[in-house]
mmCIF file of C-alpha atoms in Angstrom:
data_model
loop_
_atom_site.group_PDB
_atom_site.id
_atom_site.type_symbol
_atom_site.label_atom_id
_atom_site.label_comp_id
_atom_site.label_asym_id
_atom_site.label_seq_id
_atom_site.Cartn_x
_atom_site.Cartn_y
_atom_site.Cartn_z
ATOM 1 C CA MET A 74 0.000 0.000 0.000
ATOM 2 C CA PRO A 75 1.185 3.568 -0.631
ATOM 3 C CA LEU A 76 2.376 5.616 2.315
ATOM 4 C CA LYS A 77 -0.506 7.683 3.714
ATOM 5 C CA THR A 78 0.622 11.196 4.618
ATOM 6 C CA VAL A 79 -1.279 13.293 7.164
ATOM 7 C CA ILE A 80 -0.317 16.975 7.503
ATOM 8 C CA CYS A 81 -1.623 18.480 10.749
ATOM 9 C CA ILE A 82 -2.567 22.172 10.469
ATOM 10 C CA GLY A 83 -4.375 24.349 12.968
ATOM 11 C CA MET A 84 -4.522 27.614 14.874
ATOM 12 C CA ALA A 85 -2.113 28.299 17.717
ATOM 13 C CA GLY A 86 -3.286 26.498 20.844
ATOM 14 C CA ALA A 87 -5.554 24.088 18.969
ATOM 15 C CA GLY A 88 -3.514 21.130 20.252
ATOM 16 C CA LYS A 89 -1.653 20.016 17.116
ATOM 17 C CA THR A 90 1.432 18.740 18.936
ATOM 18 C CA THR A 91 -0.658 16.887 21.517
ATOM 19 C CA PHE A 92 -2.762 15.463 18.698
ATOM 20 C CA MET A 93 0.432 14.272 17.004
ATOM 21 C CA GLN A 94 1.629 12.648 20.220
ATOM 22 C CA ARG A 95 -1.669 10.800 20.724
ATOM 23 C CA LEU A 96 -1.875 9.729 17.079
ATOM 24 C CA ASN A 97 1.703 8.437 17.254
ATOM 25 C CA SER A 98 1.043 6.419 20.406
ATOM 26 C CA HIS A 99 -2.269 5.141 19.003
ATOM 27 C CA LEU A 100 -0.578 3.796 15.881
ATOM 28 C CA HIS A 101 2.230 2.275 17.947
ATOM 29 C CA ALA A 102 -0.374 0.497 20.070
ATOM 30 C CA ALA A 103 -1.928 -0.857 16.858
ATOM 31 C CA LYS A 104 1.512 -2.227 15.810
ATOM 32 C CA GLU A 105 1.617 0.299 12.941
ATOM 33 C CA PRO A 106 4.286 2.823 13.958
ATOM 34 C CA PRO A 107 4.206 5.942 11.743
ATOM 35 C CA TYR A 108 7.015 7.900 10.123
ATOM 36 C CA VAL A 109 7.051 11.189 12.059
ATOM 37 C CA ILE A 110 8.238 14.572 10.773
ATOM 38 C CA ASN A 111 8.425 17.791 12.809
ATOM 39 C CA LEU A 112 8.366 21.070 10.851
ATOM 40 C CA ASP A 113 8.077 23.447 13.828
ATOM 41 C CA PRO A 114 11.529 25.045 14.273
ATOM 42 C CA ALA A 115 10.516 27.099 17.318
ATOM 43 C CA VAL A 116 9.241 24.306 19.564
ATOM 44 C CA LEU A 117 11.487 23.552 22.544
ATOM 45 C CA THR A 118 10.490 19.927 23.097
ATOM 46 C CA VAL A 119 8.198 17.481 21.332
ATOM 47 C CA PRO A 120 6.389 14.654 23.160
ATOM 48 C CA TYR A 121 7.159 12.130 20.425
ATOM 49 C CA GLY A 122 10.183 10.757 18.631
ATOM 50 C CA ALA A 123 10.632 12.350 15.198
ATOM 51 C CA ASN A 124 12.309 10.541 12.331
ATOM 52 C CA ILE A 125 12.989 13.895 10.672
ATOM 53 C CA ASP A 126 13.182 17.071 12.760
ATOM 54 C CA ILE A 127 13.683 20.503 11.233
ATOM 55 C CA ARG A 128 15.555 21.541 14.382
ATOM 56 C CA ASP A 129 18.375 19.139 13.514
ATOM 57 C CA SER A 130 19.311 21.184 10.448
ATOM 58 C CA ILE A 131 17.867 24.656 11.179
ATOM 59 C CA LYS A 132 18.696 26.578 14.370
ATOM 60 C CA TYR A 133 15.767 28.898 15.021
ATOM 61 C CA LYS A 134 17.571 31.319 17.334
ATOM 62 C CA LYS A 135 20.551 31.564 14.996
ATOM 63 C CA VAL A 136 18.183 32.472 12.175
ATOM 64 C CA MET A 137 16.734 35.258 14.319
ATOM 65 C CA GLU A 138 20.204 36.590 15.147
ATOM 66 C CA ASN A 139 21.766 36.262 11.704
ATOM 67 C CA TYR A 140 18.846 37.715 9.773
ATOM 68 C CA GLU A 141 17.640 40.104 12.514
ATOM 69 C CA LEU A 142 14.104 38.734 12.405
ATOM 70 C CA GLY A 143 11.231 38.419 14.792
ATOM 71 C CA PRO A 144 9.584 35.127 15.823
ATOM 72 C CA ASN A 145 7.253 34.768 12.837
ATOM 73 C CA GLY A 146 9.832 35.947 10.307
ATOM 74 C CA ALA A 147 12.357 33.468 11.701
ATOM 75 C CA ILE A 148 9.835 30.631 11.359
ATOM 76 C CA VAL A 149 9.136 31.538 7.729
ATOM 77 C CA THR A 150 12.863 31.827 6.982
ATOM 78 C CA SER A 151 13.564 28.487 8.675
ATOM 79 C CA LEU A 152 10.879 26.833 6.550
ATOM 80 C CA ASN A 153 12.333 28.482 3.447
ATOM 81 C CA LEU A 154 15.781 27.095 4.237
ATOM 82 C CA PHE A 155 14.353 23.654 4.957
ATOM 83 C CA SER A 156 12.272 23.591 1.757
ATOM 84 C CA THR A 157 15.461 23.884 -0.320
ATOM 85 C CA LYS A 158 16.281 20.315 0.809
ATOM 86 C CA ILE A 159 12.763 18.910 0.468
ATOM 87 C CA ASP A 160 13.882 16.602 -2.347
ATOM 88 C CA GLN A 161 16.260 14.885 0.069
ATOM 89 C CA VAL A 162 13.450 14.570 2.633
ATOM 90 C CA ILE A 163 11.186 12.942 0.044
ATOM 91 C CA GLN A 164 13.953 10.507 -0.864
ATOM 92 C CA LEU A 165 14.399 9.536 2.787
ATOM 93 C CA VAL A 166 10.671 8.920 3.179
ATOM 94 C CA GLU A 167 10.531 6.921 -0.063
ATOM 95 C CA LYS A 168 13.270 4.613 1.179
ATOM 96 C CA LYS A 169 11.226 3.863 4.324
ATOM 97 C CA GLN A 170 7.756 3.572 2.771
ATOM 98 C CA ASP A 171 7.941 -0.227 2.747
ATOM 99 C CA LYS A 172 8.278 -0.269 6.546
ATOM 100 C CA TYR A 173 5.623 2.323 7.374
ATOM 101 C CA GLU A 174 1.982 2.759 6.506
ATOM 102 C CA HIS A 175 1.483 6.316 7.776
ATOM 103 C CA CYS A 176 3.568 9.480 7.687
ATOM 104 C CA ILE A 177 2.385 12.212 10.069
ATOM 105 C CA ILE A 178 3.705 15.770 9.844
ATOM 106 C CA ASP A 179 3.513 18.461 12.514
ATOM 107 C CA THR A 180 3.514 22.115 11.390
ATOM 108 C CA PRO A 181 4.257 25.416 13.190
ATOM 109 C CA GLY A 182 1.688 26.876 15.542
ATOM 110 C CA GLN A 183 1.573 30.083 13.494
ATOM 111 C CA ILE A 184 -0.670 28.651 10.802
ATOM 112 C CA GLU A 185 -0.139 31.485 8.332
ATOM 113 C CA CYS A 186 3.622 30.868 8.359
ATOM 114 C CA PHE A 187 3.043 27.461 6.806
ATOM 115 C CA VAL A 188 -0.203 27.663 4.829
ATOM 116 C CA TRP A 189 0.355 30.992 3.085
ATOM 117 C CA SER A 190 4.121 30.874 2.611
ATOM 118 C CA ALA A 191 5.904 29.648 -0.511
ATOM 119 C CA SER A 192 7.885 27.113 1.513
ATOM 120 C CA GLY A 193 4.704 25.612 2.972
ATOM 121 C CA GLN A 194 3.269 25.215 -0.496
ATOM 122 C CA ILE A 195 6.491 23.612 -1.750
ATOM 123 C CA ILE A 196 6.549 21.124 1.126
ATOM 124 C CA THR A 197 2.851 20.272 0.784
ATOM 125 C CA GLU A 198 2.974 19.819 -2.987
ATOM 126 C CA SER A 199 6.167 17.769 -2.766
ATOM 127 C CA PHE A 200 4.476 15.240 -0.495
ATOM 128 C CA ALA A 201 1.178 15.376 -2.382
ATOM 129 C CA SER A 202 2.877 14.660 -5.706
ATOM 130 C CA THR A 203 4.636 11.602 -4.253
ATOM 131 C CA PHE A 204 2.266 10.106 -1.649
ATOM 132 C CA PRO A 205 -1.499 10.173 -0.990
ATOM 133 C CA THR A 206 -1.772 13.239 1.251
ATOM 134 C CA VAL A 207 -4.549 14.361 3.595
ATOM 135 C CA ILE A 208 -4.862 17.640 5.490
ATOM 136 C CA ALA A 209 -6.040 17.381 9.112
ATOM 137 C CA TYR A 210 -7.334 20.783 10.220
ATOM 138 C CA ILE A 211 -7.273 20.818 14.028
ATOM 139 C CA VAL A 212 -9.947 22.954 15.715
ATOM 140 C CA ASP A 213 -10.023 23.941 19.391
ATOM 141 C CA THR A 214 -13.593 22.904 20.216
ATOM 142 C CA PRO A 215 -14.109 24.806 23.525
ATOM 143 C CA ARG A 216 -13.022 28.085 21.899
ATOM 144 C CA ASN A 217 -15.467 27.690 19.007
ATOM 145 C CA THR A 218 -18.734 27.623 20.911
ATOM 146 C CA SER A 219 -19.347 31.164 19.680
ATOM 147 C CA PRO A 220 -21.014 31.149 16.217
ATOM 148 C CA THR A 221 -18.794 33.988 14.942
ATOM 149 C CA THR A 222 -15.598 32.217 16.068
ATOM 150 C CA PHE A 223 -16.875 28.970 14.605
ATOM 151 C CA MET A 224 -17.614 30.720 11.312
ATOM 152 C CA SER A 225 -14.092 32.174 11.240
ATOM 153 C CA ASN A 226 -12.582 28.712 11.651
ATOM 154 C CA MET A 227 -14.789 27.241 8.942
ATOM 155 C CA LEU A 228 -13.817 30.014 6.528
ATOM 156 C CA TYR A 229 -10.179 29.299 7.283
ATOM 157 C CA ALA A 230 -10.740 25.565 6.694
ATOM 158 C CA CYS A 231 -12.440 26.370 3.389
ATOM 159 C CA SER A 232 -9.522 28.573 2.306
ATOM 160 C CA ILE A 233 -7.023 25.819 3.191
ATOM 161 C CA LEU A 234 -9.017 23.308 1.149
ATOM 162 C CA TYR A 235 -8.952 25.493 -1.944
ATOM 163 C CA LYS A 236 -5.354 26.559 -1.336
ATOM 164 C CA THR A 237 -3.909 23.057 -1.053
ATOM 165 C CA LYS A 238 -6.450 21.259 -3.297
ATOM 166 C CA LEU A 239 -6.120 18.191 -1.074
ATOM 167 C CA PRO A 240 -8.627 16.106 0.918
ATOM 168 C CA LEU A 241 -9.461 17.867 4.191
ATOM 169 C CA ILE A 242 -10.617 16.482 7.535
ATOM 170 C CA VAL A 243 -11.919 18.891 10.184
ATOM 171 C CA VAL A 244 -10.804 17.509 13.538
ATOM 172 C CA PHE A 245 -12.592 18.970 16.558
ATOM 173 C CA ASN A 246 -10.017 18.435 19.279
ATOM 174 C CA LYS A 247 -10.470 18.476 23.087
ATOM 175 C CA SER A 248 -13.799 16.680 22.963
ATOM 176 C CA ASP A 249 -13.189 15.622 26.545
ATOM 177 C CA VAL A 250 -13.730 19.281 27.529
ATOM 178 C CA LYS A 251 -16.515 20.107 25.067
ATOM 179 C CA LYS A 252 -18.350 17.754 22.738
ATOM 180 C CA CYS A 253 -18.498 18.775 19.108
ATOM 181 C CA ASP A 254 -22.150 17.846 18.636
ATOM 182 C CA PHE A 255 -23.147 21.517 18.482
ATOM 183 C CA ALA A 256 -20.667 22.142 15.650
ATOM 184 C CA LYS A 257 -21.963 19.202 13.618
ATOM 185 C CA GLU A 258 -25.511 20.479 14.087
ATOM 186 C CA TRP A 259 -24.558 23.984 12.913
ATOM 187 C CA MET A 260 -22.965 22.496 9.827
ATOM 188 C CA THR A 261 -26.042 20.506 8.848
ATOM 189 C CA ASP A 262 -28.920 22.702 10.082
ATOM 190 C CA PHE A 263 -28.925 26.351 8.991
ATOM 191 C CA GLU A 264 -31.829 27.278 11.260
ATOM 192 C CA ALA A 265 -30.027 25.861 14.287
ATOM 193 C CA PHE A 266 -27.034 28.040 13.473
ATOM 194 C CA GLN A 267 -29.271 31.131 13.125
ATOM 195 C CA THR A 268 -30.840 30.417 16.488
ATOM 196 C CA ALA A 269 -27.419 29.991 18.115
ATOM 197 C CA LEU A 270 -26.227 33.240 16.555
ATOM 198 C CA ARG A 271 -29.255 35.136 17.823
ATOM 199 C CA ASP A 272 -28.959 33.661 21.333
ATOM 200 C CA ASP A 273 -25.248 34.529 21.454
ATOM 201 C CA GLN A 274 -25.906 38.144 20.506
ATOM 202 C CA GLU A 275 -28.724 38.496 23.085
ATOM 203 C CA SER A 276 -26.581 36.995 25.837
ATOM 204 C CA ASN A 277 -23.922 39.621 25.093
ATOM 205 C CA GLY A 278 -26.440 42.486 25.260
ATOM 206 C CA GLN A 279 -26.461 42.972 21.478
ATOM 207 C CA THR A 280 -30.204 42.731 20.958
ATOM 208 C CA GLY A 281 -31.230 43.705 17.463
ATOM 209 C CA LEU A 282 -27.773 43.237 15.997
ATOM 210 C CA GLY A 283 -28.945 40.068 14.303
ATOM 211 C CA SER A 284 -30.624 42.166 11.652
ATOM 212 C CA GLY A 285 -27.558 44.367 11.285
ATOM 213 C CA TYR A 286 -24.298 44.042 9.384
ATOM 214 C CA MET A 287 -22.635 41.371 11.508
ATOM 215 C CA GLY A 288 -25.634 39.090 11.666
ATOM 216 C CA SER A 289 -26.293 39.435 7.951
ATOM 217 C CA LEU A 290 -22.641 38.702 7.147
ATOM 218 C CA VAL A 291 -22.422 35.598 9.327
ATOM 219 C CA ASN A 292 -25.726 34.255 8.013
ATOM 220 C CA SER A 293 -24.550 34.800 4.441
ATOM 221 C CA MET A 294 -21.281 33.017 5.190
ATOM 222 C CA SER A 295 -23.114 30.044 6.635
ATOM 223 C CA LEU A 296 -25.273 29.796 3.509
ATOM 224 C CA MET A 297 -22.200 30.025 1.319
ATOM 225 C CA LEU A 298 -20.477 27.220 3.251
ATOM 226 C CA GLU A 299 -23.460 24.883 3.007
ATOM 227 C CA GLU A 300 -22.004 23.149 -0.068
ATOM 228 C CA PHE A 301 -18.593 23.071 1.619
ATOM 229 C CA TYR A 302 -20.088 21.359 4.671
ATOM 230 C CA SER A 303 -21.817 18.715 2.549
ATOM 231 C CA GLN A 304 -18.472 17.496 1.148
ATOM 232 C CA LEU A 305 -16.597 17.782 4.437
ATOM 233 C CA ASP A 306 -15.621 14.985 6.825
ATOM 234 C CA VAL A 307 -15.801 15.910 10.501
ATOM 235 C CA VAL A 308 -14.566 13.943 13.502
ATOM 236 C CA GLY A 309 -14.350 14.728 17.199
ATOM 237 C CA VAL A 310 -11.270 13.512 19.085
ATOM 238 C CA SER A 311 -9.644 13.897 22.450
ATOM 239 C CA SER A 312 -5.881 14.031 22.458
ATOM 240 C CA PHE A 313 -5.989 13.558 26.223
ATOM 241 C CA THR A 314 -8.053 10.349 26.357
ATOM 242 C CA GLY A 315 -7.511 9.002 22.838
ATOM 243 C CA GLU A 316 -11.216 9.111 22.031
ATOM 244 C CA GLY A 317 -12.145 9.210 18.340
ATOM 245 C CA PHE A 318 -8.772 8.281 16.833
ATOM 246 C CA ASP A 319 -10.080 5.043 15.340
ATOM 247 C CA ASP A 320 -12.741 7.062 13.551
ATOM 248 C CA PHE A 321 -10.099 9.519 12.401
ATOM 249 C CA LEU A 322 -7.952 6.755 10.875
ATOM 250 C CA ASN A 323 -10.988 5.287 9.111
ATOM 251 C CA ILE A 324 -11.727 8.685 7.583
ATOM 252 C CA VAL A 325 -8.078 8.944 6.525
ATOM 253 C CA ASP A 326 -8.452 5.661 4.616
ATOM 254 C CA ASP A 327 -11.560 7.013 2.883
ATOM 255 C CA LYS A 328 -9.766 10.246 2.023
ATOM 256 C CA VAL A 329 -6.856 8.313 0.516
ATOM 257 C CA GLU A 330 -9.299 6.615 -1.852
ATOM 258 C CA GLU A 331 -10.807 10.015 -2.607
ATOM 259 C CA TYR A 332 -7.324 11.350 -3.288
ATOM 260 C CA GLU A 333 -6.597 8.574 -5.781
ATOM 261 C CA LYS A 334 -9.964 8.966 -7.497
ATOM 262 C CA TYR A 335 -10.349 12.743 -7.696
ATOM 263 C CA TYR A 336 -7.495 14.824 -6.350
ATOM 264 C CA LYS A 337 -4.650 12.925 -7.999
ATOM 265 C CA VAL A 338 -6.364 13.115 -11.393
ATOM 266 C CA GLU A 339 -6.971 16.830 -10.937
ATOM 267 C CA ARG A 340 -3.382 17.454 -9.867
ATOM 268 C CA GLU A 341 -2.039 15.553 -12.871
ATOM 269 C CA ARG A 342 -4.290 17.609 -15.149
ATOM 270 C CA ILE A 343 -3.050 20.853 -13.599
ATOM 271 C CA LEU A 344 0.581 19.751 -13.909
ATOM 272 C CA LYS A 345 0.026 18.802 -17.544
ATOM 273 C CA GLU A 346 -1.493 22.207 -18.256
ATOM 274 C CA LYS A 347 1.482 23.888 -16.594
ATOM 275 C CA GLU A 348 3.894 21.854 -18.730
ATOM 276 C CA GLU A 349 2.021 22.734 -21.908
ATOM 277 C CA LYS A 350 1.931 26.420 -21.005
ATOM 278 C CA GLU A 351 5.638 26.368 -20.177
ATOM 279 C CA LYS A 352 6.406 24.631 -23.462
ATOM 280 C CA ALA A 353 4.346 27.193 -25.392
ATOM 281 C CA ARG A 354 6.075 30.022 -23.538
ATOM 282 C CA LYS A 355 9.534 28.651 -24.403
ATOM 283 C CA GLU A 356 8.591 28.230 -28.056
ATOM 284 C CA LYS A 357 7.256 31.767 -28.169
ATOM 285 C CA SER A 358 10.411 33.133 -26.534
ATOM 286 C CA LEU A 359 12.558 31.194 -29.011
ATOM 287 C CA GLU A 360 10.526 32.578 -31.897
ATOM 288 C CA HIS A 361 10.975 36.131 -30.610
ATOM 289 C CA LEU A 362 14.695 35.506 -30.214
ATOM 290 C CA MET A 363 15.022 34.231 -33.768
ATOM 291 C CA ASN A 364 13.119 37.244 -35.043
ATOM 292 C CA ASP A 365 15.386 39.591 -33.110
ATOM 293 C CA LEU A 366 18.514 37.906 -34.472
ATOM 294 C CA GLY A 367 17.148 37.814 -38.017
ATOM 295 C CA PHE A 368 17.420 34.048 -38.359
ATOM 296 C CA LYS A 369 13.815 33.573 -39.298
ATOM 297 C CA ASP A 370 13.885 36.193 -42.073
ATOM 298 C CA LYS A 371 17.101 34.668 -43.395
ATOM 299 C CA ALA A 372 15.537 31.216 -43.419
ATOM 300 C CA LYS A 373 12.538 32.553 -45.333
ATOM 301 C CA LYS A 374 14.879 34.251 -47.828
ATOM 302 C CA ASN A 375 16.850 31.036 -48.373
ATOM 303 C CA ALA A 376 13.645 29.085 -48.844
ATOM 304 C CA ALA A 377 12.481 31.618 -51.435
ATOM 305 C CA GLU A 378 15.819 31.339 -53.271
ATOM 306 C CA ASP A 379 15.534 27.571 -53.274
ATOM 307 C CA ASP A 380 12.107 27.893 -54.815
ATOM 308 C CA ASP A 381 13.536 30.215 -57.522
ATOM 309 C CA ASP A 382 16.378 27.752 -58.266
ATOM 310 C CA SER A 383 13.947 24.929 -58.675
ATOM 311 C CA ALA A 384 12.011 27.035 -61.166
ATOM 312 C CA ASP A 385 15.173 27.648 -63.259
ATOM 313 C CA VAL A 386 15.781 23.965 -63.968
ATOM 314 C CA ILE A 387 12.359 23.305 -65.406
ATOM 315 C CA SER A 388 12.688 22.181 -68.998
ATOM 316 C CA ASP A 389 11.412 24.612 -71.569
ATOM 317 C CA LEU A 390 10.379 21.752 -73.799
ATOM 318 C CA GLU A 391 6.666 21.662 -74.249
ATOM 319 C CA GLU A 392 4.965 18.472 -73.295
ATOM 320 C CA GLY A 393 3.779 16.496 -76.234
ATOM 321 C CA GLU A 394 2.856 12.974 -76.922
ATOM 322 C CA ASN A 395 6.056 11.741 -75.213
ATOM 323 C CA ASP A 396 5.677 13.979 -72.132
ATOM 324 C CA GLY A 397 8.601 16.191 -73.147
ATOM 325 C CA LEU A 398 11.002 13.356 -74.047
ATOM 326 C CA VAL A 399 12.494 13.662 -77.554
ATOM 327 C CA GLU A 400 13.897 10.562 -79.216
ATOM 328 C CA ARG A 401 17.240 10.830 -81.015
ATOM 329 C CA ASP A 402 17.291 9.991 -84.688
ATOM 330 C CA GLU A 403 19.360 7.072 -85.968
ATOM 331 C CA ASP A 404 22.246 9.203 -87.341
ATOM 332 C CA GLU A 405 22.686 10.980 -84.019
ATOM 333 C CA GLN A 406 22.705 7.686 -82.146
ATOM 334 C CA ASP A 407 25.488 6.371 -84.454
ATOM 335 C CA ASP A 408 27.577 9.476 -83.765
ATOM 336 C CA VAL A 409 27.153 8.946 -80.062
ATOM 337 C CA GLY A 410 28.399 5.383 -80.369
ATOM 338 C CA LYS A 411 31.454 6.474 -82.339
ATOM 339 C CA ARG A 412 32.280 9.183 -79.794
ATOM 340 C CA ALA A 413 32.052 6.615 -77.028
ATOM 341 C CA GLU A 414 34.635 4.423 -78.781
ATOM 342 C CA ARG A 415 37.048 7.335 -79.520
ATOM 343 C CA GLU A 416 40.349 7.348 -77.610
ATOM 344 C CA TYR A 417 41.060 10.835 -76.282
ATOM 345 C CA THR A 418 44.711 11.875 -75.882
ATOM 346 C CA PHE A 419 46.629 15.100 -75.540
ATOM 347 C CA ALA A 420 47.917 16.773 -78.700
ATOM 348 C CA GLY A 421 51.585 16.521 -79.568
ATOM 349 C CA GLU A 422 54.097 19.298 -79.012
ATOM 350 C CA ASP A 423 53.857 20.288 -82.655
ATOM 351 C CA ARG A 424 50.167 20.925 -82.288
ATOM 352 C CA LEU A 425 49.921 23.843 -79.955
ATOM 353 C CA ASN A 426 46.305 24.420 -80.753
ATOM 354 C CA GLY A 427 45.394 21.356 -78.650
ATOM 355 C CA GLU A 428 43.668 19.492 -81.440
ATOM 356 C CA VAL A 429 42.882 15.893 -80.589
ATOM 357 C CA ASN A 430 42.578 13.200 -83.209
ATOM 358 C CA GLU A 431 41.937 9.492 -83.036
ATOM 359 C CA THR A 432 45.329 7.830 -83.706
ATOM 360 C CA ASP A 433 48.429 9.917 -84.177
ATOM 361 C CA THR A 434 48.939 11.507 -80.745
ATOM 362 C CA PRO A 435 50.896 9.790 -77.905
ATOM 363 C CA ASP A 436 48.934 7.946 -75.309
ATOM 364 C CA LEU A 437 47.993 10.005 -72.226
ATOM 365 C CA GLN A 438 48.847 7.181 -69.817
ATOM 366 C CA LYS A 439 52.284 6.767 -71.398
ATOM 367 C CA ARG A 440 53.041 10.451 -70.923
ATOM 368 C CA TYR A 441 52.004 10.222 -67.256
ATOM 369 C CA GLU A 442 54.307 7.261 -66.636
ATOM 370 C CA ASP A 443 57.273 8.944 -68.308
ATOM 371 C CA ALA A 444 56.725 12.117 -66.266
ATOM 372 C CA PHE A 445 56.520 10.176 -62.972
ATOM 373 C CA ALA A 446 59.679 8.213 -63.771
ATOM 374 C CA LYS A 447 61.612 11.387 -64.543
ATOM 375 C CA VAL A 448 60.508 13.076 -61.320
ATOM 376 C CA ALA A 449 61.455 10.022 -59.247
ATOM 377 C CA LYS A 450 64.899 9.812 -60.910
ATOM 378 C CA ASP A 451 65.599 13.503 -60.294
ATOM 379 C CA ALA A 452 64.495 13.191 -56.676
ATOM 380 C CA SER A 453 66.773 10.165 -56.068
ATOM 381 C CA SER A 454 69.756 11.948 -57.591
ATOM 382 C CA GLN A 455 69.140 15.029 -55.488
ATOM 383 C CA THR A 456 68.821 12.920 -52.315
ATOM 384 C CA ALA A 457 72.081 11.086 -53.008
ATOM 385 C CA GLU A 458 73.873 14.358 -53.647
ATOM 386 C CA ASN A 459 72.540 15.822 -50.358
ATOM 387 C CA ILE A 460 73.738 12.774 -48.399
ATOM 388 C CA ALA A 461 77.244 12.953 -49.947
ATOM 389 C CA ARG A 462 77.455 16.646 -49.132
ATOM 390 C CA TYR A 463 76.416 15.983 -45.516
ATOM 391 C CA ILE A 464 79.145 13.270 -45.169
ATOM 392 C CA ARG A 465 81.851 15.531 -46.576
ATOM 393 C CA GLN A 466 80.912 18.228 -44.078
#
């Protein structure tokens, strides 16, 4: 089976690291230990053993000092530095995919540093193009009992879905503190959400605000997300007690099938379109370059000259019964035969006009042989004379 990759993303304080620790221990208990990757450079300690840890290659505090950055800027820079070696990370994971069934990835607490940065996109797409990848969006359930806060989280989840174009699971964490039944009801029943919104505004002394700007906006957002909710998988878990992790893993299996059926095909189509556009862009740039250098005009000129040359060799004989072929008469054919049998030689010295006849001039081959013999004799005599002179000296 292909290695199933789960990337954990969530707001600060949502419990991503604790969720990772519980998921790791849950898979170990099921005799299916995962391949663990930590991408949070600012964390001091992690409650799980990581196979690949960004802190082993990137020193967060050194990045802050060397580049004079703040906390968030140092996290982004650390991810940028790490993403330059993502090909090596993928190779390491590929070598181990026969031993592991799951790969779980922890991300920085500052969600925007990973989701909206170029390095986060590079890392996500690198895994998604190699392994079936699922996004687990961790939500802090007790802090989302307010309809407006809940709506903000759902909008963020929707933006992550369309940003990554990968299967998304909304994980309501800390269900031991607050059950997520209210959130599931809001996602399936619009009237229940409207009632909760109105009750929340009245409890805060904001009577009448439901018909104002904020109430209208939140209601509109909930209507807009109705289609998003219908295609969304939701699970409630407790990282403290381990509740709901079996359900989460079952949903991951379903999302892997969904990835293979829909998302992988869509990603391949997008990549193919990018390749075609890049190929067309290169061809267009090459064409512009040839025009600038004058190669294309020169090629056209040469082609035109070739066409003119081909027109010059056309026979001016009109086509007749023999398609332009004219037969020789018998007398002309006899002359041709006689000329073929004639022996051509150079004229003698007494014939300076170069006239050639059939019999009385010396043979050309004989003259060649005599000339070669004379040259060889002169050369041998000269060589012997040079050797004698050298000995005398």
